Coordinates of N, CA and C in Angstrom, one line a residue:
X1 N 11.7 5.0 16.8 CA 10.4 5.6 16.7 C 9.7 5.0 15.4
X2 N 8.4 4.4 14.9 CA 7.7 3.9 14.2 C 6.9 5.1 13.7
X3 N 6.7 6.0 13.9 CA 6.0 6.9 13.5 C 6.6 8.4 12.7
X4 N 5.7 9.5 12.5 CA 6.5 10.5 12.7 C 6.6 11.7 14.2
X5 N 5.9 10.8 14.9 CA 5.5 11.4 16.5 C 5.5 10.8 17.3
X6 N 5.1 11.3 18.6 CA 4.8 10.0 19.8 C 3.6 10.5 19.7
X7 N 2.6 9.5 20.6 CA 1.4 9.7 20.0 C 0.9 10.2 21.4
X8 N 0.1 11.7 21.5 CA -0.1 12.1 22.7 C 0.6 13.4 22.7
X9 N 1.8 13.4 21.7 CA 2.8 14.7 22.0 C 2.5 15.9 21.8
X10 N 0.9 16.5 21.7 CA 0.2 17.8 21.4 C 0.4 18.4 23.3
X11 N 0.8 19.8 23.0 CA 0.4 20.2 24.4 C -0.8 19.7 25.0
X12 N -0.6 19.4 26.3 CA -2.3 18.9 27.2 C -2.9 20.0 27.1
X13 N -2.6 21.4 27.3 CA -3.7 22.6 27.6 C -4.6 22.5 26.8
X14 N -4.3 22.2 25.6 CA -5.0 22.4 24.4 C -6.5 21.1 24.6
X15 N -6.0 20.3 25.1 CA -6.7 19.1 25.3 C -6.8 18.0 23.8
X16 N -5.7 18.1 23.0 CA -5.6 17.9 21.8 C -4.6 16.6 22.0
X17 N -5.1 15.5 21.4 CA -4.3 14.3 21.4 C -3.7 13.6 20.1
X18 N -2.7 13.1 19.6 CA -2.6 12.2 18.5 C -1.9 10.7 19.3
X19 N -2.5 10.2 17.8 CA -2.4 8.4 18.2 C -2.6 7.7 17.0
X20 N -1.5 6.3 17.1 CA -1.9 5.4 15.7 C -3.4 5.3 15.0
X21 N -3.4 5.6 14.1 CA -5.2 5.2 13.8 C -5.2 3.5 13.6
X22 N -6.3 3.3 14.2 CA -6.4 1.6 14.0 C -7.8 1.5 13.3
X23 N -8.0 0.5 13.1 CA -9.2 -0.1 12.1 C -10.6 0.3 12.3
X24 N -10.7 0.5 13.5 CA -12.0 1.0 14.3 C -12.1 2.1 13.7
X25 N -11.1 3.2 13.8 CA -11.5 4.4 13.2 C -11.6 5.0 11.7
X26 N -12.0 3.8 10.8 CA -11.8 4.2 9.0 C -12.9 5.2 8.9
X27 N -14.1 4.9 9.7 CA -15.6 5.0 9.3 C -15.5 7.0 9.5
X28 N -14.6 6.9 10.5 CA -15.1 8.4 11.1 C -14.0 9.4 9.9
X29 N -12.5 8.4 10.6 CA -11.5 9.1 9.4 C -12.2 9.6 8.2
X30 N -12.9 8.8 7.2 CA -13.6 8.8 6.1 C -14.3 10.2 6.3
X31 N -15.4 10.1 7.1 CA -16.6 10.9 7.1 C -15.6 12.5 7.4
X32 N -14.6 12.7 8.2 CA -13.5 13.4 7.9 C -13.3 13.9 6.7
X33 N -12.6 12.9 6.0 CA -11.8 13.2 4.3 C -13.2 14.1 3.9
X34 N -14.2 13.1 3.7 CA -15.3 13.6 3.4 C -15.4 15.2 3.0
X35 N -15.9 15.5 4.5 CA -16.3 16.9 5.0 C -15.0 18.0 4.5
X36 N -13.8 17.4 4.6 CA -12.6 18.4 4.2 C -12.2 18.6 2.6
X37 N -12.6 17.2 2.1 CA -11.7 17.3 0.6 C -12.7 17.5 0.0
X38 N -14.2 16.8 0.1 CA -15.3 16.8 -0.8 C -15.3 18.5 -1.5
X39 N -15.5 19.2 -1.2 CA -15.8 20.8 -1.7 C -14.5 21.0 -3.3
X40 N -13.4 20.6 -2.8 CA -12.0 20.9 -3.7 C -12.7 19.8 -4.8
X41 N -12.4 18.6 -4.6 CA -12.4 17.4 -5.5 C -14.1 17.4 -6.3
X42 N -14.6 18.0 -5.6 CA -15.7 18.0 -6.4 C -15.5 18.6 -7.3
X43 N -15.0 20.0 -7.5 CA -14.9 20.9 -8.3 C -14.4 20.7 -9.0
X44 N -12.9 20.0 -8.6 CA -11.7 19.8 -9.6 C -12.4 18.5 -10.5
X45 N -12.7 17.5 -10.0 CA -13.3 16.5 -10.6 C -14.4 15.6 -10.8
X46 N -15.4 16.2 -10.1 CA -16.2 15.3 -9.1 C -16.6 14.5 -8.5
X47 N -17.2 14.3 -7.3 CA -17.4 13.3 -5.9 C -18.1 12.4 -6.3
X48 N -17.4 11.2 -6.4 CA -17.7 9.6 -7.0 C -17.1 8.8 -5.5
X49 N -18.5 9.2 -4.7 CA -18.5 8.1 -3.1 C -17.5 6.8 -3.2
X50 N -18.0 5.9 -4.6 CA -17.1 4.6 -4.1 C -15.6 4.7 -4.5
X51 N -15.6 5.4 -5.3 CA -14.1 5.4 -6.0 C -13.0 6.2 -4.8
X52 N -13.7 7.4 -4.0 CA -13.0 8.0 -2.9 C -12.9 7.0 -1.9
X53 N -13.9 6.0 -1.4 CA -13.6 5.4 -0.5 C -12.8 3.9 -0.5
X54 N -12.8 4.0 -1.8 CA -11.7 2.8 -2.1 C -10.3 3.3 -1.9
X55 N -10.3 4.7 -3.0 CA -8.3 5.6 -2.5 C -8.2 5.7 -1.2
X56 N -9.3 6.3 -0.5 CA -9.2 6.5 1.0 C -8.7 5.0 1.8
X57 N -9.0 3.8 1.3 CA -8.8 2.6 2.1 C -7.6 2.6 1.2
X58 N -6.8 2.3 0.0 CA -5.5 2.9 -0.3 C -4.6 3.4 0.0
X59 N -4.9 5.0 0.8 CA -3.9 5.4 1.2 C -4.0 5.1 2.8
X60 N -4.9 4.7 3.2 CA -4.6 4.4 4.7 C -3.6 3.2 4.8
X61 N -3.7 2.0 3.7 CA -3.3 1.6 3.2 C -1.5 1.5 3.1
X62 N -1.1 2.5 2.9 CA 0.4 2.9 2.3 C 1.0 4.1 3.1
X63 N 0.1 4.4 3.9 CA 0.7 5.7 4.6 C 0.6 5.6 6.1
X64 N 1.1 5.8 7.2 CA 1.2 6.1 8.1 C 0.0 6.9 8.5
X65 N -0.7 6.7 9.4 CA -1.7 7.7 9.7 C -2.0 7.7 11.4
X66 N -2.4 8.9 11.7 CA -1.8 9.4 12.8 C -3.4 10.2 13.1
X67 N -4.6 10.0 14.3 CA -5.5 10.4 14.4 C -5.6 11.5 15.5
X68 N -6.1 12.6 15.1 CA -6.3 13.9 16.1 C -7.2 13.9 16.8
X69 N -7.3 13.7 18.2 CA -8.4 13.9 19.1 C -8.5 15.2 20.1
X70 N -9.7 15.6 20.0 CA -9.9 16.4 20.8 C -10.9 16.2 21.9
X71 N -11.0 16.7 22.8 CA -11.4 15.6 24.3 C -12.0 14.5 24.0
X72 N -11.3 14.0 23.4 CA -11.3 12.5 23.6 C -12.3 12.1 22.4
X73 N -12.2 12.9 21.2 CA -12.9 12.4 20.1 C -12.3 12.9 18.8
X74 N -12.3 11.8 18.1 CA -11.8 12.0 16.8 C -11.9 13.1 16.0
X75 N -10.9 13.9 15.8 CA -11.3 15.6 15.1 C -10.2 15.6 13.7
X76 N -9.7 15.0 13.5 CA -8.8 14.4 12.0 C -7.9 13.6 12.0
X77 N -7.2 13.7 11.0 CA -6.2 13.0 11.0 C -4.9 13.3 10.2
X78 N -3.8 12.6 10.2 CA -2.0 13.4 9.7 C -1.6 11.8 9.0
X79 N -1.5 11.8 7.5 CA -0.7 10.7 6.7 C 0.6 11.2 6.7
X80 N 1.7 10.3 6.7 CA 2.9 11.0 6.2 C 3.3 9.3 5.6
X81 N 4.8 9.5 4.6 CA 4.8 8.6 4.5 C 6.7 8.8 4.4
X82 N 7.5 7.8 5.0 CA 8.7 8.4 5.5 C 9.3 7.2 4.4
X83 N 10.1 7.9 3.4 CA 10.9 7.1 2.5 C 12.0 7.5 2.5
X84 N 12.9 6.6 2.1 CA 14.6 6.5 1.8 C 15.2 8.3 2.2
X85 N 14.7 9.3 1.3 CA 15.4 10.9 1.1 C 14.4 11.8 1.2
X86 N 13.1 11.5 1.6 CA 12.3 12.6 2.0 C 11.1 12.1 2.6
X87 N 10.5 12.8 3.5 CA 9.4 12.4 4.4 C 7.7 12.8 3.4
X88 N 6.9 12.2 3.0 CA 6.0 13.0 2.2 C 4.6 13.0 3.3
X89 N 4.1 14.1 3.1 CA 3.6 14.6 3.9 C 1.9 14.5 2.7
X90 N 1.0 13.1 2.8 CA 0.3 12.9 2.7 C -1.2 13.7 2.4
X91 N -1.6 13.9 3.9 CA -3.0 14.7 4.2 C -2.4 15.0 5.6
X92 N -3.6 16.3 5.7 CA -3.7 16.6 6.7 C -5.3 17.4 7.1
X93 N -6.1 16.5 7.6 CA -7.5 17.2 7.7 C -7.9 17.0 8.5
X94 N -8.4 18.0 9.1 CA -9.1 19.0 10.6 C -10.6 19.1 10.6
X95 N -11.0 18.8 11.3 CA -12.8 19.6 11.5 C -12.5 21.2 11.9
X96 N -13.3 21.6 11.0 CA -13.3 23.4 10.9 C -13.2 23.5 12.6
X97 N -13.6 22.6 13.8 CA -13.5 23.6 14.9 C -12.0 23.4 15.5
X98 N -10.8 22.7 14.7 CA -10.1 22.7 15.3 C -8.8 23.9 14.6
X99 N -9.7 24.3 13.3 CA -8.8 25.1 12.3 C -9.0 26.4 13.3
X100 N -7.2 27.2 13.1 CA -7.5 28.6 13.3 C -7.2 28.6 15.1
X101 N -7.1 27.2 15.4 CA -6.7 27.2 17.2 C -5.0 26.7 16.6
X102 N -4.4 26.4 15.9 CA -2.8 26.1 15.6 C -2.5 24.8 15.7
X103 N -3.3 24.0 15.9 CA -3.1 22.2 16.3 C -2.0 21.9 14.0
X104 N -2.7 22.7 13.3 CA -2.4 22.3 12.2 C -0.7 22.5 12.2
X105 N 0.0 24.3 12.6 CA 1.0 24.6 12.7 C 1.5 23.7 14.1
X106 N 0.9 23.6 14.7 CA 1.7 21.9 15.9 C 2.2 21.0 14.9
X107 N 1.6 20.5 14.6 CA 1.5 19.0 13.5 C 2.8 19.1 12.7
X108 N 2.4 20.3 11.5 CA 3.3 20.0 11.0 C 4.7 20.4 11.7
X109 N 5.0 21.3 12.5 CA 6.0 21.7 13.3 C 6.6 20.6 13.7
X110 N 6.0 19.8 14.2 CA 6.2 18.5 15.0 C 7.4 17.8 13.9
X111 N 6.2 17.5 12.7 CA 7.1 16.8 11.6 C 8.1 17.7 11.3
X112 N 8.1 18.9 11.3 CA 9.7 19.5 10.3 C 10.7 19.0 11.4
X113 N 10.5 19.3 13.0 CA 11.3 18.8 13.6 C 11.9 17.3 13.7
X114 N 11.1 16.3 13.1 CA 11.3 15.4 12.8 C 12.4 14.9 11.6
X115 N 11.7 16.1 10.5 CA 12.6 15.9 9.2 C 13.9 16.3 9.0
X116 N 13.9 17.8 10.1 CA 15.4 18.0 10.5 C 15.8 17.3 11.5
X117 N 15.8 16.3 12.2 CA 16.5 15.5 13.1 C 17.3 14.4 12.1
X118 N 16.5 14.1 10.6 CA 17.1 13.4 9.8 C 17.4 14.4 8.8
X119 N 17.8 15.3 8.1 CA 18.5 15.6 7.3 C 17.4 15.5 6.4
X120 N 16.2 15.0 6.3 CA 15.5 14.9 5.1 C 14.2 15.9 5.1
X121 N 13.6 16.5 3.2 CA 12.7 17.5 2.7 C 11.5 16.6 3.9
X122 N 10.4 17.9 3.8 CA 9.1 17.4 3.6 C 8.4 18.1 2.4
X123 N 7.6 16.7 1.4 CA 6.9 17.4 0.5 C 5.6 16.8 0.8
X124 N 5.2 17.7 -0.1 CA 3.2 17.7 -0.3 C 3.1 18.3 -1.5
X125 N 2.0 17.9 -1.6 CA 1.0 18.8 -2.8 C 0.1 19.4 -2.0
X126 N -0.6 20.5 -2.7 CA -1.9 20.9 -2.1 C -3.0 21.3 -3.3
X127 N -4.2 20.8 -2.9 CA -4.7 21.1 -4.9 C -4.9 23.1 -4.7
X128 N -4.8 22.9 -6.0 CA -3.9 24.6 -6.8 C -5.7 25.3 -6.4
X129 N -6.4 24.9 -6.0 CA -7.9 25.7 -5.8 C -7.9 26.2 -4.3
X130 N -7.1 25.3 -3.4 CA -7.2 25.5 -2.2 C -6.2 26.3 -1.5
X131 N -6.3 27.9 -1.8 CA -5.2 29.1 -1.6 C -5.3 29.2 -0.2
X132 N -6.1 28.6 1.0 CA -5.6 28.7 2.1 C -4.7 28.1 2.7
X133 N -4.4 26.5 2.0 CA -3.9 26.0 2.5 C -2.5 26.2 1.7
X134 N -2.5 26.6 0.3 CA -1.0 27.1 0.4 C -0.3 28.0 0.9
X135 N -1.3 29.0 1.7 CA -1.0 30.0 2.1 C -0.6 29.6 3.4
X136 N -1.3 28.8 4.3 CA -0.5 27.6 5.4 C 0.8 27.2 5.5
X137 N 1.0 26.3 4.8 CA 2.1 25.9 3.9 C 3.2 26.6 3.6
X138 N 3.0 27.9 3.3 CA 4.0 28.7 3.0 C 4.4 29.6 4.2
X139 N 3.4 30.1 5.1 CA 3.6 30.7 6.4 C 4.1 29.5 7.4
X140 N 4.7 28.3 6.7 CA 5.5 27.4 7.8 C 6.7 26.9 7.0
X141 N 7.2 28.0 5.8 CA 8.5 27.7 5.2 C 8.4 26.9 3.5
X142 N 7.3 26.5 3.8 CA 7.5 25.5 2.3 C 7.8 26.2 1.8
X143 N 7.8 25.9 0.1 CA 8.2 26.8 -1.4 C 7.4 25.7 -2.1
X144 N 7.2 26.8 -3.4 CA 6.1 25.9 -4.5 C 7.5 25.0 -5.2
X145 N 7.3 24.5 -4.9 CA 7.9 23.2 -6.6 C 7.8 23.0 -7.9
X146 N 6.5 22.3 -7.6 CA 5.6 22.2 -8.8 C 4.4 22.8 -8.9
X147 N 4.4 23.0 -10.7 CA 2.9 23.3 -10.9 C 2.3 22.4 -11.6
X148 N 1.2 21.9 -11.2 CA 0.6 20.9 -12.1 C -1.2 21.8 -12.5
X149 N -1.5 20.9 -13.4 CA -2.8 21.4 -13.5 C -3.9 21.5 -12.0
X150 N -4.1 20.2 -11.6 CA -4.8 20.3 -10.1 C -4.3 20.7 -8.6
X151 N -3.0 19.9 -8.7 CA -2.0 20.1 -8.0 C -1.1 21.2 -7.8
X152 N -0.2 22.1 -6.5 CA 1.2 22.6 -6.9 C 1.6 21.6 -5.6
X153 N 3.1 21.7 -6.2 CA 3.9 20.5 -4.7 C 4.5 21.7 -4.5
X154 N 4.4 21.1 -3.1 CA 5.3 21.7 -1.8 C 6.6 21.7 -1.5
X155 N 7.6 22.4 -1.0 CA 8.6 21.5 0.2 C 9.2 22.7 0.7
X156 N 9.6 22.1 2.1 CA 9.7 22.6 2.9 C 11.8 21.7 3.7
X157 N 12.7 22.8 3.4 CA 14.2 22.0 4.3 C 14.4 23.1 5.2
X158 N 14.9 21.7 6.0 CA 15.3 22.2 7.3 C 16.8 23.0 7.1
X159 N 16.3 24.3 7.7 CA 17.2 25.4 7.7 C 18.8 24.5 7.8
X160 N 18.7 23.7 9.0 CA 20.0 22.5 9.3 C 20.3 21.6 8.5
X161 N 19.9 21.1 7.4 CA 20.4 20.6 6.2 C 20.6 21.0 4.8
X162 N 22.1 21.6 5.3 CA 22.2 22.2 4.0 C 22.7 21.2 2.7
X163 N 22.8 21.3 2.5 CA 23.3 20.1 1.5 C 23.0 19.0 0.9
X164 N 21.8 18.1 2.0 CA 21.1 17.1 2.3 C 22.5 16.3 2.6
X165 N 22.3 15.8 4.0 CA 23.8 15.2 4.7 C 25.4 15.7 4.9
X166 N 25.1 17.3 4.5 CA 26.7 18.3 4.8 C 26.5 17.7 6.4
X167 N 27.7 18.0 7.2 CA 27.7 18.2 8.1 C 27.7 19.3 8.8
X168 N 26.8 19.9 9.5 CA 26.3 20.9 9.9 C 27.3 21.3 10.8
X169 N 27.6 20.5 11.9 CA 28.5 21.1 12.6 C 29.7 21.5 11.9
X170 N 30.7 20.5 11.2 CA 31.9 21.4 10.1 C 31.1 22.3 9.3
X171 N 29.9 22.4 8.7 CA 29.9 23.8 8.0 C 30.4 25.0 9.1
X172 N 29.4 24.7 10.2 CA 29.9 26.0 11.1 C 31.1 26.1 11.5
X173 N 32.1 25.0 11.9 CA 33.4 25.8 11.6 C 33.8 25.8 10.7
X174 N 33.8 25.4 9.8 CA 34.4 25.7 7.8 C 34.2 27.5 8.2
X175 N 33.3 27.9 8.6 CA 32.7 28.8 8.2 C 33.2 30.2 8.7
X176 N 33.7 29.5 10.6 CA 34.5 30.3 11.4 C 35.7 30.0 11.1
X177 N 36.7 29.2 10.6 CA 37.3 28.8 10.4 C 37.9 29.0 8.8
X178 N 37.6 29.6 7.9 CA 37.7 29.4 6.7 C 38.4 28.5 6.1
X179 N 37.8 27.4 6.6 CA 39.0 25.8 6.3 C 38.6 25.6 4.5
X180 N 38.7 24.4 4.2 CA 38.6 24.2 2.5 C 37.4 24.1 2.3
X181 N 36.3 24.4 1.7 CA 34.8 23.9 0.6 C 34.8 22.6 0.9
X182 N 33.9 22.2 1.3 CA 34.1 20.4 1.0 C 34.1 19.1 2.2
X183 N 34.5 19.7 3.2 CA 35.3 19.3 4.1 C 34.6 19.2 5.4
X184 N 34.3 18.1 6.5 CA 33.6 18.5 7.7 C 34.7 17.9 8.7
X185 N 34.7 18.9 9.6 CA 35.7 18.3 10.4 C 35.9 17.6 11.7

């Protein structure tokens, strides 16, 4: 798999789609970022148009991006960026009409199941002004990490990796088994 999904894998009822983002779609992605981050980053620092739309071509740039459609039109988008020991979990930004229907808890759901298929965290940051979305974040398992001044980071392990690479299955018999600490069998 090249991604952290298949692209299409949102329930149909919903009428909710994801797919590689290609080049065609910077313009809208953008106007996206825009409408979701502008309010926070202003505040924290303020909205300097060319300097956001250069990071924004940056991290499209370096990250995996993954576009949300809803009947058949662009409603956000999902960066992740999948390295060596942890999957980082970029952005994630919605048009208000898709918040509050669960497509966000899909998404990232999707990905934890992804992160527990490998044994590896998911982190993020979320900036420290934006208390709903840690409150998101945290109603899907994350824990705070860090505190930074703008920033707190996230993460979120899969209940199934304990250890980062124990073997799950000998833990559970280590466990019925009271065999030695250490050991998978």
């Amino acid at each position: 798999m090249r991604g952290p999904m298949h692209p299409g894998s949102l329930p149909q009822e919903s009428r909710v789609e994801l797919r590689r983002a290609a080049c065609s779609d910077l313009l809208k992605l953008f106007e996206i970022h825009r409408a979701v981050f502008l309010p926070y980053i202003a505040q924290i620092w303020g909205w300097d148009e060319r300097w956001q739309r250069g990071n924004f071509l940056e991290e499209m740039a370096t990250a995996s991006t993954w576009v949300v459609q809803a009947d058949n039109e662009v409603a956000g988008y999902l960066q992740v960026q999948i390295q060596a020991e942890r999957i980082y979990l970029r952005n994630i930004a919605l048009l208000p009409a898709l918040r509050g229907r669960g497509v966000g808890t899909r998404l990232v759901g999707q990905l934890q199941a992804k992160a527990a298929e490998r044994g590896m965290p998911i982190e993020l940051s979320v900036f420290r002004i934006n208390a709903a979305a840690r409150r998101f974040y945290e109603r899907l398992g994350f824990t705070r990490t860090q505190d930074g001044q703008t920033h707190i980071g996230m993460t979120w392990h899969s209940p199934m990796a304990w250890g980062h690479g124990t073997c799950v299955a000998g833990v559970a018999r280590r466990m019925r088994s009271q065999a030695r600490p250490g050991q998978c069998h």
